[in-house]
Amino acid sequence: DDAFSSDEQQLDACLDTFKYSTDPGPLFQWAVVQTGLDDRLTKYTRVELEQAFPRYTRDRDNRLFELVRQMKRNGHIDLLRKKAQQCPHRAGRQLLEKAIRS
């Protein structure tokens, strides 16, 4: 999260993180990004990564709702709807649509 990024840039960055999941490949990609370690299994087991991932998704989802509330207050509902249509990650699209409705 970069305070100097626009709301749209922050939303795009948040939606991009929906590419991560508990499937082996995406989970390990997420771990590399989070830890900065090339070989994330030198420090963490797969079980530890799987246990950490739900906390990460909770924080990410809360951030998405926060961004949507902010963008709605600033009159960007049409942009939010456009982003929902364009989001390539089904889970991200669904959560964005839910946040727009709330």
Tab-separated table of N, CA and C in Angstrom:
chain	number	residue	atom	x	y	z
A	1	ASP	N	0.843	-1.175	0.000
A	1	ASP	CA	0.000	0.000	0.000
A	1	ASP	C	0.885	1.233	0.000
A	2	ASP	N	0.734	2.072	-0.980
A	2	ASP	CA	1.559	3.258	-1.139
A	2	ASP	C	0.668	4.487	-1.024
A	3	ALA	N	0.935	5.306	-0.023
A	3	ALA	CA	0.122	6.500	0.213
A	3	ALA	C	0.193	7.482	-0.946
A	4	PHE	N	1.203	7.361	-1.786
A	4	PHE	CA	1.344	8.279	-2.901
A	4	PHE	C	0.687	7.763	-4.185
A	5	SER	N	0.122	6.576	-4.119
A	5	SER	CA	-0.584	6.012	-5.266
A	5	SER	C	-2.028	6.488	-5.251
A	6	SER	N	-2.603	6.577	-6.430
A	6	SER	CA	-4.019	6.961	-6.523
A	6	SER	C	-4.887	5.811	-6.011
A	7	ASP	N	-6.143	6.132	-5.720
A	7	ASP	CA	-7.084	5.095	-5.295
A	7	ASP	C	-7.169	3.987	-6.338
A	8	GLU	N	-7.193	4.370	-7.605
A	8	GLU	CA	-7.287	3.376	-8.676
A	8	GLU	C	-6.060	2.479	-8.699
A	9	GLN	N	-4.881	3.047	-8.534
A	9	GLN	CA	-3.658	2.247	-8.511
A	9	GLN	C	-3.653	1.296	-7.312
A	10	GLN	N	-4.106	1.771	-6.165
A	10	GLN	CA	-4.169	0.922	-4.983
A	10	GLN	C	-5.182	-0.206	-5.179
A	11	LEU	N	-6.312	0.110	-5.813
A	11	LEU	CA	-7.316	-0.915	-6.092
A	11	LEU	C	-6.749	-1.960	-7.050
A	12	ASP	N	-6.088	-1.521	-8.105
A	12	ASP	CA	-5.476	-2.456	-9.062
A	12	ASP	C	-4.478	-3.375	-8.355
A	13	ALA	N	-3.649	-2.804	-7.494
A	13	ALA	CA	-2.656	-3.600	-6.766
A	13	ALA	C	-3.343	-4.611	-5.850
A	14	CYS	N	-4.393	-4.182	-5.187
A	14	CYS	CA	-5.128	-5.084	-4.296
A	14	CYS	C	-5.770	-6.217	-5.099
A	15	LEU	N	-6.425	-5.888	-6.194
A	15	LEU	CA	-7.082	-6.907	-7.010
A	15	LEU	C	-6.071	-7.890	-7.601
A	16	ASP	N	-4.877	-7.415	-7.895
A	16	ASP	CA	-3.842	-8.292	-8.445
A	16	ASP	C	-3.444	-9.386	-7.456
A	17	THR	N	-3.582	-9.127	-6.170
A	17	THR	CA	-3.180	-10.123	-5.173
A	17	THR	C	-4.139	-11.302	-5.096
A	18	PHE	N	-5.256	-11.221	-5.771
A	18	PHE	CA	-6.176	-12.357	-5.799
A	18	PHE	C	-5.637	-13.501	-6.662
A	19	LYS	N	-4.499	-13.300	-7.292
A	19	LYS	CA	-3.847	-14.384	-8.042
A	19	LYS	C	-3.259	-15.416	-7.088
A	20	TYR	N	-3.072	-15.042	-5.837
A	20	TYR	CA	-2.523	-15.963	-4.845
A	20	TYR	C	-3.632	-16.808	-4.231
A	21	SER	N	-3.293	-18.056	-3.924
A	21	SER	CA	-4.246	-18.973	-3.301
A	21	SER	C	-3.456	-20.007	-2.511
A	22	THR	N	-4.161	-20.962	-1.935
A	22	THR	CA	-3.472	-22.024	-1.189
A	22	THR	C	-3.020	-23.168	-2.089
A	23	ASP	N	-3.237	-23.049	-3.398
A	23	ASP	CA	-2.663	-24.031	-4.316
A	23	ASP	C	-1.141	-23.887	-4.248
A	24	PRO	N	-0.390	-24.978	-4.459
A	24	PRO	CA	1.065	-24.930	-4.245
A	24	PRO	C	1.792	-23.801	-4.969
A	25	GLY	N	1.591	-23.652	-6.250
A	25	GLY	CA	2.319	-22.617	-6.995
A	25	GLY	C	2.004	-21.217	-6.505
A	26	PRO	N	0.723	-20.818	-6.507
A	26	PRO	CA	0.388	-19.472	-6.031
A	26	PRO	C	0.754	-19.230	-4.568
A	27	LEU	N	0.644	-20.250	-3.729
A	27	LEU	CA	1.008	-20.092	-2.317
A	27	LEU	C	2.501	-19.794	-2.187
A	28	PHE	N	3.322	-20.516	-2.938
A	28	PHE	CA	4.760	-20.291	-2.858
A	28	PHE	C	5.145	-18.940	-3.462
A	29	GLN	N	4.453	-18.522	-4.529
A	29	GLN	CA	4.703	-17.187	-5.086
A	29	GLN	C	4.379	-16.112	-4.047
A	30	TRP	N	3.251	-16.293	-3.356
A	30	TRP	CA	2.861	-15.356	-2.303
A	30	TRP	C	3.930	-15.320	-1.216
A	31	ALA	N	4.421	-16.486	-0.819
A	31	ALA	CA	5.421	-16.557	0.245
A	31	ALA	C	6.704	-15.839	-0.147
A	32	VAL	N	7.113	-15.968	-1.387
A	32	VAL	CA	8.322	-15.289	-1.852
A	32	VAL	C	8.125	-13.778	-1.772
A	33	VAL	N	6.967	-13.308	-2.197
A	33	VAL	CA	6.680	-11.872	-2.142
A	33	VAL	C	6.647	-11.390	-0.695
A	34	GLN	N	6.033	-12.161	0.181
A	34	GLN	CA	5.893	-11.754	1.574
A	34	GLN	C	7.208	-11.786	2.345
A	35	THR	N	8.025	-12.791	2.084
A	35	THR	CA	9.232	-12.982	2.893
A	35	THR	C	10.490	-12.404	2.260
A	36	GLY	N	10.471	-12.265	0.940
A	36	GLY	CA	11.670	-11.826	0.243
A	36	GLY	C	12.705	-12.932	0.095
A	37	LEU	N	12.338	-14.139	0.508
A	37	LEU	CA	13.251	-15.279	0.411
A	37	LEU	C	13.073	-15.966	-0.935
A	38	ASP	N	14.166	-16.293	-1.597
A	38	ASP	CA	14.066	-17.026	-2.855
A	38	ASP	C	13.519	-18.431	-2.620
A	39	ASP	N	13.964	-19.054	-1.538
A	39	ASP	CA	13.473	-20.379	-1.191
A	39	ASP	C	12.741	-20.268	0.145
A	40	ARG	N	11.462	-20.032	0.062
A	40	ARG	CA	10.646	-19.787	1.257
A	40	ARG	C	10.619	-20.977	2.202
A	41	LEU	N	10.903	-22.170	1.721
A	41	LEU	CA	10.853	-23.351	2.574
A	41	LEU	C	12.117	-23.514	3.428
A	42	THR	N	13.106	-22.626	3.251
A	42	THR	CA	14.273	-22.682	4.136
A	42	THR	C	13.916	-22.162	5.519
A	43	LYS	N	12.870	-21.359	5.610
A	43	LYS	CA	12.490	-20.769	6.894
A	43	LYS	C	11.104	-21.211	7.354
A	44	TYR	N	10.193	-21.449	6.427
A	44	TYR	CA	8.807	-21.787	6.775
A	44	TYR	C	8.401	-23.095	6.118
A	45	THR	N	7.593	-23.872	6.822
A	45	THR	CA	7.049	-25.090	6.227
A	45	THR	C	5.804	-24.729	5.426
A	46	ARG	N	5.400	-25.643	4.589
A	46	ARG	CA	4.181	-25.404	3.818
A	46	ARG	C	2.989	-25.228	4.747
A	47	VAL	N	2.942	-26.003	5.817
A	47	VAL	CA	1.843	-25.895	6.793
A	47	VAL	C	1.822	-24.491	7.401
A	48	GLU	N	2.981	-23.959	7.740
A	48	GLU	CA	3.039	-22.601	8.300
A	48	GLU	C	2.549	-21.566	7.284
A	49	LEU	N	2.919	-21.757	6.031
A	49	LEU	CA	2.448	-20.841	4.989
A	49	LEU	C	0.937	-20.927	4.840
A	50	GLU	N	0.402	-22.143	4.840
A	50	GLU	CA	-1.046	-22.326	4.718
A	50	GLU	C	-1.784	-21.716	5.905
A	51	GLN	N	-1.169	-21.735	7.083
A	51	GLN	CA	-1.793	-21.144	8.261
A	51	GLN	C	-1.733	-19.617	8.218
A	52	ALA	N	-0.699	-19.065	7.629
A	52	ALA	CA	-0.550	-17.610	7.547
A	52	ALA	C	-1.435	-17.000	6.470
A	53	PHE	N	-1.730	-17.762	5.442
A	53	PHE	CA	-2.459	-17.226	4.291
A	53	PHE	C	-3.844	-16.685	4.648
A	54	PRO	N	-4.638	-17.346	5.488
A	54	PRO	CA	-5.952	-16.785	5.835
A	54	PRO	C	-5.868	-15.415	6.529
A	55	ARG	N	-4.862	-15.200	7.338
A	55	ARG	CA	-4.696	-13.879	7.962
A	55	ARG	C	-4.411	-12.822	6.894
A	56	TYR	N	-3.581	-13.207	5.943
A	56	TYR	CA	-3.264	-12.306	4.845
A	56	TYR	C	-4.521	-11.972	4.039
A	57	THR	N	-5.315	-12.988	3.704
A	57	THR	CA	-6.512	-12.734	2.894
A	57	THR	C	-7.529	-11.893	3.664
A	58	ARG	N	-7.620	-12.095	4.973
A	58	ARG	CA	-8.527	-11.267	5.786
A	58	ARG	C	-8.111	-9.801	5.689
A	59	ASP	N	-6.825	-9.531	5.869
A	59	ASP	CA	-6.338	-8.154	5.792
A	59	ASP	C	-6.509	-7.579	4.394
A	60	ARG	N	-6.248	-8.388	3.375
A	60	ARG	CA	-6.415	-7.938	1.986
A	60	ARG	C	-7.874	-7.612	1.697
A	61	ASP	N	-8.769	-8.482	2.135
A	61	ASP	CA	-10.195	-8.270	1.892
A	61	ASP	C	-10.698	-7.026	2.613
A	62	ASN	N	-10.239	-6.825	3.841
A	62	ASN	CA	-10.619	-5.616	4.580
A	62	ASN	C	-10.126	-4.369	3.861
A	63	ARG	N	-8.921	-4.439	3.322
A	63	ARG	CA	-8.366	-3.310	2.574
A	63	ARG	C	-9.182	-3.033	1.314
A	64	LEU	N	-9.621	-4.080	0.644
A	64	LEU	CA	-10.448	-3.895	-0.547
A	64	LEU	C	-11.741	-3.160	-0.186
A	65	PHE	N	-12.395	-3.571	0.886
A	65	PHE	CA	-13.636	-2.913	1.306
A	65	PHE	C	-13.371	-1.449	1.670
A	66	GLU	N	-12.252	-1.194	2.326
A	66	GLU	CA	-11.888	0.172	2.693
A	66	GLU	C	-11.686	1.035	1.447
A	67	LEU	N	-10.968	0.495	0.467
A	67	LEU	CA	-10.756	1.230	-0.786
A	67	LEU	C	-12.064	1.511	-1.498
A	68	VAL	N	-12.945	0.524	-1.535
A	68	VAL	CA	-14.232	0.710	-2.212
A	68	VAL	C	-15.052	1.794	-1.515
A	69	ARG	N	-15.101	1.765	-0.188
A	69	ARG	CA	-15.838	2.810	0.543
A	69	ARG	C	-15.286	4.192	0.209
A	70	GLN	N	-13.974	4.297	0.192
A	70	GLN	CA	-13.322	5.565	-0.114
A	70	GLN	C	-13.634	6.018	-1.533
A	71	MET	N	-13.562	5.101	-2.469
A	71	MET	CA	-13.818	5.450	-3.865
A	71	MET	C	-15.286	5.800	-4.092
A	72	LYS	N	-16.184	5.125	-3.397
A	72	LYS	CA	-17.606	5.464	-3.509
A	72	LYS	C	-17.858	6.867	-2.967
A	73	ARG	N	-17.232	7.198	-1.840
A	73	ARG	CA	-17.374	8.545	-1.265
A	73	ARG	C	-16.865	9.611	-2.230
A	74	ASN	N	-15.842	9.256	-3.006
A	74	ASN	CA	-15.248	10.205	-3.958
A	74	ASN	C	-15.938	10.182	-5.325
A	75	GLY	N	-17.053	9.450	-5.432
A	75	GLY	CA	-17.841	9.460	-6.656
A	75	GLY	C	-17.310	8.589	-7.778
A	76	HIS	N	-16.569	7.535	-7.457
A	76	HIS	CA	-15.963	6.687	-8.490
A	76	HIS	C	-16.677	5.344	-8.655
A	77	ILE	N	-17.984	5.333	-8.496
A	77	ILE	CA	-18.741	4.075	-8.595
A	77	ILE	C	-18.633	3.466	-9.996
A	78	ASP	N	-18.645	4.295	-11.027
A	78	ASP	CA	-18.531	3.766	-12.391
A	78	ASP	C	-17.174	3.100	-12.615
A	79	LEU	N	-16.122	3.696	-12.073
A	79	LEU	CA	-14.788	3.109	-12.182
A	79	LEU	C	-14.740	1.779	-11.443
A	80	LEU	N	-15.371	1.707	-10.275
A	80	LEU	CA	-15.409	0.450	-9.518
A	80	LEU	C	-16.110	-0.643	-10.311
A	81	ARG	N	-17.216	-0.304	-10.925
A	81	ARG	CA	-17.953	-1.298	-11.732
A	81	ARG	C	-17.116	-1.764	-12.924
A	82	LYS	N	-16.404	-0.825	-13.534
A	82	LYS	CA	-15.526	-1.177	-14.659
A	82	LYS	C	-14.427	-2.131	-14.192
A	83	LYS	N	-13.836	-1.834	-13.048
A	83	LYS	CA	-12.773	-2.695	-12.504
A	83	LYS	C	-13.312	-4.091	-12.191
A	84	ALA	N	-14.536	-4.159	-11.697
A	84	ALA	CA	-15.138	-5.461	-11.402
A	84	ALA	C	-15.307	-6.273	-12.689
A	85	GLN	N	-15.722	-5.633	-13.765
A	85	GLN	CA	-15.893	-6.334	-15.040
A	85	GLN	C	-14.550	-6.808	-15.600
A	86	GLN	N	-13.495	-6.052	-15.343
A	86	GLN	CA	-12.190	-6.350	-15.925
A	86	GLN	C	-11.321	-7.274	-15.073
A	87	CYS	N	-11.692	-7.483	-13.829
A	87	CYS	CA	-10.849	-8.260	-12.924
A	87	CYS	C	-10.719	-9.705	-13.417
A	88	PRO	N	-9.502	-10.179	-13.667
A	88	PRO	CA	-9.321	-11.529	-14.207
A	88	PRO	C	-9.435	-12.638	-13.155
A	89	HIS	N	-9.447	-12.264	-11.878
A	89	HIS	CA	-9.479	-13.252	-10.804
A	89	HIS	C	-10.896	-13.334	-10.238
A	90	ARG	N	-11.523	-14.479	-10.403
A	90	ARG	CA	-12.929	-14.646	-10.026
A	90	ARG	C	-13.194	-14.232	-8.580
A	91	ALA	N	-12.357	-14.665	-7.660
A	91	ALA	CA	-12.563	-14.325	-6.242
A	91	ALA	C	-12.473	-12.820	-6.024
A	92	GLY	N	-11.548	-12.175	-6.687
A	92	GLY	CA	-11.416	-10.723	-6.581
A	92	GLY	C	-12.616	-10.009	-7.148
A	93	ARG	N	-13.071	-10.473	-8.288
A	93	ARG	CA	-14.241	-9.875	-8.926
A	93	ARG	C	-15.470	-10.008	-8.023
A	94	GLN	N	-15.666	-11.195	-7.463
A	94	GLN	CA	-16.828	-11.435	-6.608
A	94	GLN	C	-16.787	-10.573	-5.349
A	95	LEU	N	-15.618	-10.467	-4.736
A	95	LEU	CA	-15.520	-9.655	-3.525
A	95	LEU	C	-15.673	-8.176	-3.848
A	96	LEU	N	-15.139	-7.741	-4.968
A	96	LEU	CA	-15.310	-6.346	-5.373
A	96	LEU	C	-16.775	-6.042	-5.617
A	97	GLU	N	-17.483	-6.920	-6.295
A	97	GLU	CA	-18.909	-6.713	-6.538
A	97	GLU	C	-19.676	-6.651	-5.220
A	98	LYS	N	-19.319	-7.502	-4.270
A	98	LYS	CA	-19.960	-7.493	-2.966
A	98	LYS	C	-19.682	-6.163	-2.244
A	99	ALA	N	-18.450	-5.704	-2.308
A	99	ALA	CA	-18.085	-4.432	-1.661
A	99	ALA	C	-18.814	-3.262	-2.296
A	100	ILE	N	-18.997	-3.297	-3.592
A	100	ILE	CA	-19.723	-2.224	-4.282
A	100	ILE	C	-21.177	-2.185	-3.813
A	101	ARG	N	-21.769	-3.357	-3.626
A	101	ARG	CA	-23.168	-3.427	-3.186
A	101	ARG	C	-23.359	-3.010	-1.728
A	102	SER	N	-22.331	-3.132	-0.928
A	102	SER	CA	-22.507	-2.863	0.510
A	102	SER	C	-22.424	-1.392	0.852
